[in-house]
PDB file of C-alpha atoms in Angstrom:
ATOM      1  CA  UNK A   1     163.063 123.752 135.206  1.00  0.00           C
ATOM      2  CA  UNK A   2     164.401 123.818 132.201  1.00  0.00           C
ATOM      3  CA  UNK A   3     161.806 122.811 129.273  1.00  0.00           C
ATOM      4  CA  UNK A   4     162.550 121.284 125.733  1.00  0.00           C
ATOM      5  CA  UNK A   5     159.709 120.588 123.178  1.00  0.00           C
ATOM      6  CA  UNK A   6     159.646 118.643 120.261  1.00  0.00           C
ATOM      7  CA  UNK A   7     157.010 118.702 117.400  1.00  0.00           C
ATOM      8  CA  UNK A   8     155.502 116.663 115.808  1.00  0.00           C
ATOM      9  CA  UNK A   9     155.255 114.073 118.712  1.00  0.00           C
ATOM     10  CA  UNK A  10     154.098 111.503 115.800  1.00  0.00           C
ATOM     11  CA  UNK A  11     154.412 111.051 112.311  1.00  0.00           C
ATOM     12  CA  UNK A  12     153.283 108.778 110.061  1.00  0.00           C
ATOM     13  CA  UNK A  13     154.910 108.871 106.399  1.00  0.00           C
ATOM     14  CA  UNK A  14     155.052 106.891 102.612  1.00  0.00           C
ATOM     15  CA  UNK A  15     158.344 105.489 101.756  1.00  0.00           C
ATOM     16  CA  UNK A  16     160.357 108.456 100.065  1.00  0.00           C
ATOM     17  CA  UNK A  17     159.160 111.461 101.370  1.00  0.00           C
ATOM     18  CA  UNK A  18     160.404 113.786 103.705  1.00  0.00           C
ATOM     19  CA  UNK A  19     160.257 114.725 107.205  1.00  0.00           C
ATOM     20  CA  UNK A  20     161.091 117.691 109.366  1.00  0.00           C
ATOM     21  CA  UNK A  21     161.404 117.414 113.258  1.00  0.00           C
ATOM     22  CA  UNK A  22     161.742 120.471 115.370  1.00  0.00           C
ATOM     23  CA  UNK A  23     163.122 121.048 118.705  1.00  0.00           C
ATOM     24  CA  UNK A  24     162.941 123.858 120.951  1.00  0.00           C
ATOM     25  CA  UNK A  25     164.617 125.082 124.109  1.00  0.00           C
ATOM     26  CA  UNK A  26     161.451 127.033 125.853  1.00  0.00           C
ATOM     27  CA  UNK A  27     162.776 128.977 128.742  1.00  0.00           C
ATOM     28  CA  UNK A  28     166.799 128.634 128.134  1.00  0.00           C
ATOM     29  CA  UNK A  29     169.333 129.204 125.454  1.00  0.00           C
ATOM     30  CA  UNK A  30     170.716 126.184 124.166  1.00  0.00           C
ATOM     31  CA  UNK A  31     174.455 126.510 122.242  1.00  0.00           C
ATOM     32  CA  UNK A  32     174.494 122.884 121.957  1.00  0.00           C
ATOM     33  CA  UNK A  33     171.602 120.268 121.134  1.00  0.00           C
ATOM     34  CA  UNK A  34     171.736 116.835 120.821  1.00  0.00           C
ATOM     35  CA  UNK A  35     169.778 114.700 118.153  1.00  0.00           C
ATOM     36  CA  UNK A  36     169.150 110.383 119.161  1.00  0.00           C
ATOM     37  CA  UNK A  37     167.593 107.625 117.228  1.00  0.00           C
ATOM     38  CA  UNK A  38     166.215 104.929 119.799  1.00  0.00           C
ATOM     39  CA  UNK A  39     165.179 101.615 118.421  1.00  0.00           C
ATOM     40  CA  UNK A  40     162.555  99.611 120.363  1.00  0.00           C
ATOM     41  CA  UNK A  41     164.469  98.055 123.664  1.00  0.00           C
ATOM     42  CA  UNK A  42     167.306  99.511 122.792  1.00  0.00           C
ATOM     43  CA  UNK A  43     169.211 102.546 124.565  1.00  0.00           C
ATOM     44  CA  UNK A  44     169.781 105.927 123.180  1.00  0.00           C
ATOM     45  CA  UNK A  45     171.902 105.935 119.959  1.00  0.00           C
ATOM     46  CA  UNK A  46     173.630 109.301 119.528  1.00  0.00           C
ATOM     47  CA  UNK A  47     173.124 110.663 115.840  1.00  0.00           C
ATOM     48  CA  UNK A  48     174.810 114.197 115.764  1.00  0.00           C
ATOM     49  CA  UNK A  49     175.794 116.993 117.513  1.00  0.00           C
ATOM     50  CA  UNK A  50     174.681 120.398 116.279  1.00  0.00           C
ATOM     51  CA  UNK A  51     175.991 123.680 117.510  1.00  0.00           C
ATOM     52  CA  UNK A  52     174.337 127.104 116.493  1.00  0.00           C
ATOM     53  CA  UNK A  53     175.554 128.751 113.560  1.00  0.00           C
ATOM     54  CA  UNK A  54     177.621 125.739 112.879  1.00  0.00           C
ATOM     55  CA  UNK A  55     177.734 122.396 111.057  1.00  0.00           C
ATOM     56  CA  UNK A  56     176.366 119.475 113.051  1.00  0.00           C
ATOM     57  CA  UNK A  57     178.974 116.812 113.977  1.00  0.00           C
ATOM     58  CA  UNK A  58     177.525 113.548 112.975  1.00  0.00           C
ATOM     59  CA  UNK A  59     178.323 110.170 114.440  1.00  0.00           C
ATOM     60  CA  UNK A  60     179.850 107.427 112.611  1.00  0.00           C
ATOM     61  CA  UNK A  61     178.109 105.873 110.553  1.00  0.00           C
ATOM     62  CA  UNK A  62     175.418 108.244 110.397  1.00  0.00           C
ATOM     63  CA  UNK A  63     174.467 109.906 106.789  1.00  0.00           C
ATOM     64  CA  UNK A  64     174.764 113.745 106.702  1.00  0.00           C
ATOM     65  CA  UNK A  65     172.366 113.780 103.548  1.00  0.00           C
ATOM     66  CA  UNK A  66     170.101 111.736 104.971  1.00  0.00           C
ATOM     67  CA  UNK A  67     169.575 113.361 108.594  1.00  0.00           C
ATOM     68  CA  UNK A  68     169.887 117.138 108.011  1.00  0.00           C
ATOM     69  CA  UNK A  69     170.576 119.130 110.673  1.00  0.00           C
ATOM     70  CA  UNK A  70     169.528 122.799 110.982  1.00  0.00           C
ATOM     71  CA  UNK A  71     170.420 124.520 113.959  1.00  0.00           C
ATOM     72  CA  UNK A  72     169.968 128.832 113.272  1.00  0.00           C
ATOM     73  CA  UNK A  73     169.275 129.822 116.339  1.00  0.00           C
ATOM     74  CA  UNK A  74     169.702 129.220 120.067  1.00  0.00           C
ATOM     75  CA  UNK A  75     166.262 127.999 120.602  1.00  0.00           C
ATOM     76  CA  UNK A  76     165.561 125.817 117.652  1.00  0.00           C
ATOM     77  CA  UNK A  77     167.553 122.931 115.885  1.00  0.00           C
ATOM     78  CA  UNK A  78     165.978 121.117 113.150  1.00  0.00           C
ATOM     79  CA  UNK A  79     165.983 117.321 111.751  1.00  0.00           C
ATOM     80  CA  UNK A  80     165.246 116.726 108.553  1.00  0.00           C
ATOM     81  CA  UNK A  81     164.676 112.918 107.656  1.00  0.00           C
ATOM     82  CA  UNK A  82     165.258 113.341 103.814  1.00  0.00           C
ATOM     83  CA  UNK A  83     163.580 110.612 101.552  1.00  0.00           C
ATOM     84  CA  UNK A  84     162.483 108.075 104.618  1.00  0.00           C
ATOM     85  CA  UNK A  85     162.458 104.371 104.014  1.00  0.00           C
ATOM     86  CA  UNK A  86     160.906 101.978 106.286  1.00  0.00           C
ATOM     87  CA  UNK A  87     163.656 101.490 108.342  1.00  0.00           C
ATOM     88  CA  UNK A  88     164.264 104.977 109.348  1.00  0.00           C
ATOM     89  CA  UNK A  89     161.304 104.307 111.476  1.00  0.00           C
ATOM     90  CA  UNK A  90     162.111 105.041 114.798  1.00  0.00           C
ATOM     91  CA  UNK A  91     162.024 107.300 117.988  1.00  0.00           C
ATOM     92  CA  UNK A  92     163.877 110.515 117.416  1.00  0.00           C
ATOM     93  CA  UNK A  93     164.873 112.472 120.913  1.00  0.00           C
ATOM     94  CA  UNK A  94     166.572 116.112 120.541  1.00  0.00           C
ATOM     95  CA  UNK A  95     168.014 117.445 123.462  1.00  0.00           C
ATOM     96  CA  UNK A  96     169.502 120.784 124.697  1.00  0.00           C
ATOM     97  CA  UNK A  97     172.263 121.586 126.867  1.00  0.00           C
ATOM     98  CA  UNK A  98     172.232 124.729 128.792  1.00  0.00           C
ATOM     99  CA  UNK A  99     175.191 126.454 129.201  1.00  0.00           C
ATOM    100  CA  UNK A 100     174.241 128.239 132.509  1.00  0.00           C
ATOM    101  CA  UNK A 101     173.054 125.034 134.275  1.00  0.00           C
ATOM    102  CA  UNK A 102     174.649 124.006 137.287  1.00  0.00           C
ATOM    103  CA  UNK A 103     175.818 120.480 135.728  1.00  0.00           C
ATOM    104  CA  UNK A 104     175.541 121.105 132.530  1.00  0.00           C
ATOM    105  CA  UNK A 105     172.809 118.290 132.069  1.00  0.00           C
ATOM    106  CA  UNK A 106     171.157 117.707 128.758  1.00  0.00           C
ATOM    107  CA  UNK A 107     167.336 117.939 129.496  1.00  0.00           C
ATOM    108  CA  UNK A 108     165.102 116.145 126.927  1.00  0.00           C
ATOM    109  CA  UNK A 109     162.698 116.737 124.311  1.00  0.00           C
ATOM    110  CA  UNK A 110     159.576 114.816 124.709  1.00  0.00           C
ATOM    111  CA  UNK A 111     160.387 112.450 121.310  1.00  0.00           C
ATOM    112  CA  UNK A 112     159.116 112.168 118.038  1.00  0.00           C
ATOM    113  CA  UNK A 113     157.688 108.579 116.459  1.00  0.00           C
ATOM    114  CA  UNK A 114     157.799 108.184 113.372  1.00  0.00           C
ATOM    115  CA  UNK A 115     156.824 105.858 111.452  1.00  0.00           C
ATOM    116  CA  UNK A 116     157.663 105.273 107.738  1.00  0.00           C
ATOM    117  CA  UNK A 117     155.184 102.828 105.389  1.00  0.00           C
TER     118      UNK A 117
ATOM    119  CA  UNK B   1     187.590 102.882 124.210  1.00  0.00           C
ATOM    120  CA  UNK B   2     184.594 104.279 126.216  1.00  0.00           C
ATOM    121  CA  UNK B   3     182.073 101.973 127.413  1.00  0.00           C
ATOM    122  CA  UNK B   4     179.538 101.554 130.289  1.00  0.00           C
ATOM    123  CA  UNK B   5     178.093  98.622 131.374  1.00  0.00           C
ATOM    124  CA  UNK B   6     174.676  98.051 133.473  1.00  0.00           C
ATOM    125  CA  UNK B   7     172.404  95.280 134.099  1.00  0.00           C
ATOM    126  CA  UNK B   8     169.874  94.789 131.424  1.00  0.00           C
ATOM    127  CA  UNK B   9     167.072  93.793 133.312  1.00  0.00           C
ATOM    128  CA  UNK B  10     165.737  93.859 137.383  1.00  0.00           C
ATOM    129  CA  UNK B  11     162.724  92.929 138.753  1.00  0.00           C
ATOM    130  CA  UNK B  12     162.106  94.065 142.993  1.00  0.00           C
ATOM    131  CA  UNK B  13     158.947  94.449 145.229  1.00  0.00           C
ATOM    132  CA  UNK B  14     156.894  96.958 145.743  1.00  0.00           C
ATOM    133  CA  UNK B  15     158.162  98.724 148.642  1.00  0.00           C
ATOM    134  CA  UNK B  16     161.453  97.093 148.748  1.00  0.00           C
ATOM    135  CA  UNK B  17     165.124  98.488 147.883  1.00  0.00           C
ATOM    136  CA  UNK B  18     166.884  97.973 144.448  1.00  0.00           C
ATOM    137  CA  UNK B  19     170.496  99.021 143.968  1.00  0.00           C
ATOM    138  CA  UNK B  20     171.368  99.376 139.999  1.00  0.00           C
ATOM    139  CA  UNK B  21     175.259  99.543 139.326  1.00  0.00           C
ATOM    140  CA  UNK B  22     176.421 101.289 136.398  1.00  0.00           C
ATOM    141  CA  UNK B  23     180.508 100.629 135.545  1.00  0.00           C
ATOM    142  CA  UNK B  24     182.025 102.806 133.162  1.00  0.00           C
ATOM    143  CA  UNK B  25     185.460 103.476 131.426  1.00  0.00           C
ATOM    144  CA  UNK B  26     185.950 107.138 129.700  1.00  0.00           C
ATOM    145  CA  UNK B  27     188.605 108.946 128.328  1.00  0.00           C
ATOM    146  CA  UNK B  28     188.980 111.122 131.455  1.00  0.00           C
ATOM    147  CA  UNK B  29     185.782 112.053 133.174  1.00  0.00           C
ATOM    148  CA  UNK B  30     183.631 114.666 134.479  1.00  0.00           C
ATOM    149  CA  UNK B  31     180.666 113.355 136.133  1.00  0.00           C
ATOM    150  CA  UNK B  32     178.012 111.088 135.759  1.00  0.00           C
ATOM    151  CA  UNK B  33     174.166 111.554 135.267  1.00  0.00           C
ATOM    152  CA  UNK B  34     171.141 109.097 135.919  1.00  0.00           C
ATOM    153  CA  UNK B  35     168.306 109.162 133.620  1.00  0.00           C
ATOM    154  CA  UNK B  36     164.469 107.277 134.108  1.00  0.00           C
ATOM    155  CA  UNK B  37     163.058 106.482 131.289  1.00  0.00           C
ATOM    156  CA  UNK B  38     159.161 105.343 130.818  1.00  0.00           C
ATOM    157  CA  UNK B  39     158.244 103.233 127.649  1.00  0.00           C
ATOM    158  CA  UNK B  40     157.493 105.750 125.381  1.00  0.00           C
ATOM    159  CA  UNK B  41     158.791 109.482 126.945  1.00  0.00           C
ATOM    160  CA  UNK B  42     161.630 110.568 126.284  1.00  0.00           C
ATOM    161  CA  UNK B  43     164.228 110.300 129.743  1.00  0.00           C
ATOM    162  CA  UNK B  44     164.128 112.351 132.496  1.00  0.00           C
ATOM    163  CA  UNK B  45     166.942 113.798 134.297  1.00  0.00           C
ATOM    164  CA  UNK B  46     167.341 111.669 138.145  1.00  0.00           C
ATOM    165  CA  UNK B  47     170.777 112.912 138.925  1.00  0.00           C
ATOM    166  CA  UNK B  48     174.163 114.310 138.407  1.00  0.00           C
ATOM    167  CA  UNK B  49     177.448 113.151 140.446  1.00  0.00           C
ATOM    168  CA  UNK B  50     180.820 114.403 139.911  1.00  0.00           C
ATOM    169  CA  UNK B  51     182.769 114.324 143.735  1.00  0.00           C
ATOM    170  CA  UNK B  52     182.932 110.690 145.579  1.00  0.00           C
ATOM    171  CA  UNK B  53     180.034 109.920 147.193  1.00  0.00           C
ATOM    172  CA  UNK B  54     176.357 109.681 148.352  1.00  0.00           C
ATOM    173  CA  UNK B  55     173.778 111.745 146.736  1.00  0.00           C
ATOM    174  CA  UNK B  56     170.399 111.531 148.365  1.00  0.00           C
ATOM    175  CA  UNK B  57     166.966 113.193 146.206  1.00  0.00           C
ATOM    176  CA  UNK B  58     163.925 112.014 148.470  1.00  0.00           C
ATOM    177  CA  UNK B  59     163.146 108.408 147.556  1.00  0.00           C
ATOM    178  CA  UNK B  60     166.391 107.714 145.048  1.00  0.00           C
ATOM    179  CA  UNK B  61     170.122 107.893 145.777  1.00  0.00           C
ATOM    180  CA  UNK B  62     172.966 108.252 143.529  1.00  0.00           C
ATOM    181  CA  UNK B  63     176.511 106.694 144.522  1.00  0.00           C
ATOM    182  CA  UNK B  64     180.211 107.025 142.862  1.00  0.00           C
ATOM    183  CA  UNK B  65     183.493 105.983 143.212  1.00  0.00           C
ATOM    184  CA  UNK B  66     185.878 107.598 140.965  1.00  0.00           C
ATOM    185  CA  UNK B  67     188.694 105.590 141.240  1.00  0.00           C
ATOM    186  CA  UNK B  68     186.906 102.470 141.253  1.00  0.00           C
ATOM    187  CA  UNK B  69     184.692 103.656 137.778  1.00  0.00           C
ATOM    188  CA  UNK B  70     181.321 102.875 139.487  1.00  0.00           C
ATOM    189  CA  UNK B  71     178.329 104.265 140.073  1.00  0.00           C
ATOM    190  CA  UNK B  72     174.857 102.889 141.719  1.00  0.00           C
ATOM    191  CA  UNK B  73     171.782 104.172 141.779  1.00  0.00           C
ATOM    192  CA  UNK B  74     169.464 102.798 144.720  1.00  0.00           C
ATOM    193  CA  UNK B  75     165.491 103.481 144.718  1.00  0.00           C
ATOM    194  CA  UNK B  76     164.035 102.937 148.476  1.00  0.00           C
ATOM    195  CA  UNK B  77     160.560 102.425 148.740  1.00  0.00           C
ATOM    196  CA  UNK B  78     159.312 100.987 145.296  1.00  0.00           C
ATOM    197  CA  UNK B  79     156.238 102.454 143.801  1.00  0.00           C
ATOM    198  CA  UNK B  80     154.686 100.313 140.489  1.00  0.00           C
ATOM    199  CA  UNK B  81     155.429 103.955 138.683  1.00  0.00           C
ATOM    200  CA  UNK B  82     159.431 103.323 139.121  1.00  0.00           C
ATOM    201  CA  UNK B  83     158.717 100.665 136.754  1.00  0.00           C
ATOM    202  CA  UNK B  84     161.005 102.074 133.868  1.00  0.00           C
ATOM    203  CA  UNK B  85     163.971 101.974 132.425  1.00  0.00           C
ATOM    204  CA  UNK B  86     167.352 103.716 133.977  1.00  0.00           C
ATOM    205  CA  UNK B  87     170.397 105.166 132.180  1.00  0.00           C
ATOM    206  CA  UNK B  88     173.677 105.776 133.312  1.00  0.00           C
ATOM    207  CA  UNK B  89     175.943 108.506 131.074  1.00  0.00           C
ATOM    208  CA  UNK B  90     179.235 109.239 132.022  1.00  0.00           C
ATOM    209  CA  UNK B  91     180.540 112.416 130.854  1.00  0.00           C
ATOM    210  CA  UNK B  92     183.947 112.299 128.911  1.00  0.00           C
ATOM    211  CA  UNK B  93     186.598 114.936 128.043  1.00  0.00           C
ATOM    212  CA  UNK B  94     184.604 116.562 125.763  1.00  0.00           C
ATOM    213  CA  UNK B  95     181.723 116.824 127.579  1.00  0.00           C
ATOM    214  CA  UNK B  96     179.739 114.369 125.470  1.00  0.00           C
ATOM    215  CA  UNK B  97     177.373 111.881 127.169  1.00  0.00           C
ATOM    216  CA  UNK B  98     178.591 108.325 126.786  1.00  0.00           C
ATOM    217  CA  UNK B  99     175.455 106.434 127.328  1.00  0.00           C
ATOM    218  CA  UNK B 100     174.439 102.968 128.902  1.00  0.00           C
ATOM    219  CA  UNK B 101     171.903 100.299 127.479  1.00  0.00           C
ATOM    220  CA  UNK B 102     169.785 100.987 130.378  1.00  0.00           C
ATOM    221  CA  UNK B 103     168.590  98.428 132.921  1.00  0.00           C
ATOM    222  CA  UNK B 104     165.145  97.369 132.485  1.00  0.00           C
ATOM    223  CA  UNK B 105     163.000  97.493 136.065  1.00  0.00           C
ATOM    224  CA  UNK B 106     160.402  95.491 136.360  1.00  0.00           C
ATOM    225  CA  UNK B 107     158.078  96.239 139.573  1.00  0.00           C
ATOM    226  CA  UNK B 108     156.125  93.654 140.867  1.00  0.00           C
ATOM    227  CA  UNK B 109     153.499  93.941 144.025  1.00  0.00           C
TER     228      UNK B 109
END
């Protein structure tokens, strides 16, 4: 099946710094990946939408400057948590869809925690 | 506007049958997936259904009614690993993921 991978699968970070999240489609091309923020009990929170060789579509409400979104190729998108503050601290989920799948599913990266001090 | 609605929290028996119904109102529509979810992981993909109908994967069934907006899914034969969270997402127009709050199940032997 199709395989998504995430790194790093923790982070721990000082208020203010910076933090890059990768995400990888392993054995499939992914046009389209997803990026979510999950707070504890809480369901999946859709941040953006980011396309290769485009500009990700954020959600409302979510900060563009803040959550950069890098996605150059059709294996790897990139988040980029820029100056974190405590409250970015979270579960961050990327997921690809592939194209040539019979439903079109999303299939899941395997999340990143981070945690910001 | 789009919205989904599910129970937030279940608790069954080991070995028993749970149903979890997932409700959902899109702008139009073009299927509906099931997700489990362990505290933790990151969700894993349970099943897809687009036509009216019964879908049956081994221990877990997927149900929907189109016209009526609905969707269950039912787990036979509990296992204390089900224990987990499930998410309905409808699909919309676009085909973007409009996502539930999950129901919380709670396993007990």
């Amino acid at each position: 099946g199709a395989v998504v991978s995430q790194h790093p699968s923790w982070v721990i970070c000082k208020s203010g710094t910076s933090v890059k999240i990768e995400c990888r489609s392993l054995d499939f091309q992914a046009t389209t990946m997803f990026w979510y923020r999950q707070f504890p009990k809480q369901s999946l929170m859709l941040m953006a939408t980011s396309n290769e060789g485009s500009k990700a579509t954020y959600e409302q409400g979510v900060e563009k400057d803040k959550f950069l979104i890098n996605h150059a190729s059709l294996t790897l998108s990139t988040l980029t948590v820029t100056s974190a503050h405590p409250e970015d601290s979270s579960f961050y989920i990327c997921s690809a869809r592939d194209a040539q799948g019979a439903h079109n599913e999303q299939f899941f990266g395997p999340g990143t925690r981070l945690t910001v001090l | 506007g789009q919205n989904i609605d599910q129970p937030t929290e279940m608790t069954a028996t080991e070995g028993a049958i749970v149903q979890i119904n997932c409700t959902y109102q899109t702008s139009g529509f073009n299927g509906l997936f099931w997700y489990q979810q362990h505290a933790g992981e990151a969700p894993t993909f349970l099943s897809y259904n687009v036509l009216d109908g019964l879908e049956e994967k081994g221990r877990f069934s997927s149900f929907l009614s189109r016209s009526k907006g609905y969707s269950y899914l039912l787990l036979k034969e509990l296992q204390m690993k089900d224990s987990a969270s499930y998410l309905c997402a409808a699909v919309d127009s676009n085909y973007q993921l409009i996502w539930g709050a999950g129901t919380k199940l709670i396993i007990k032997p």
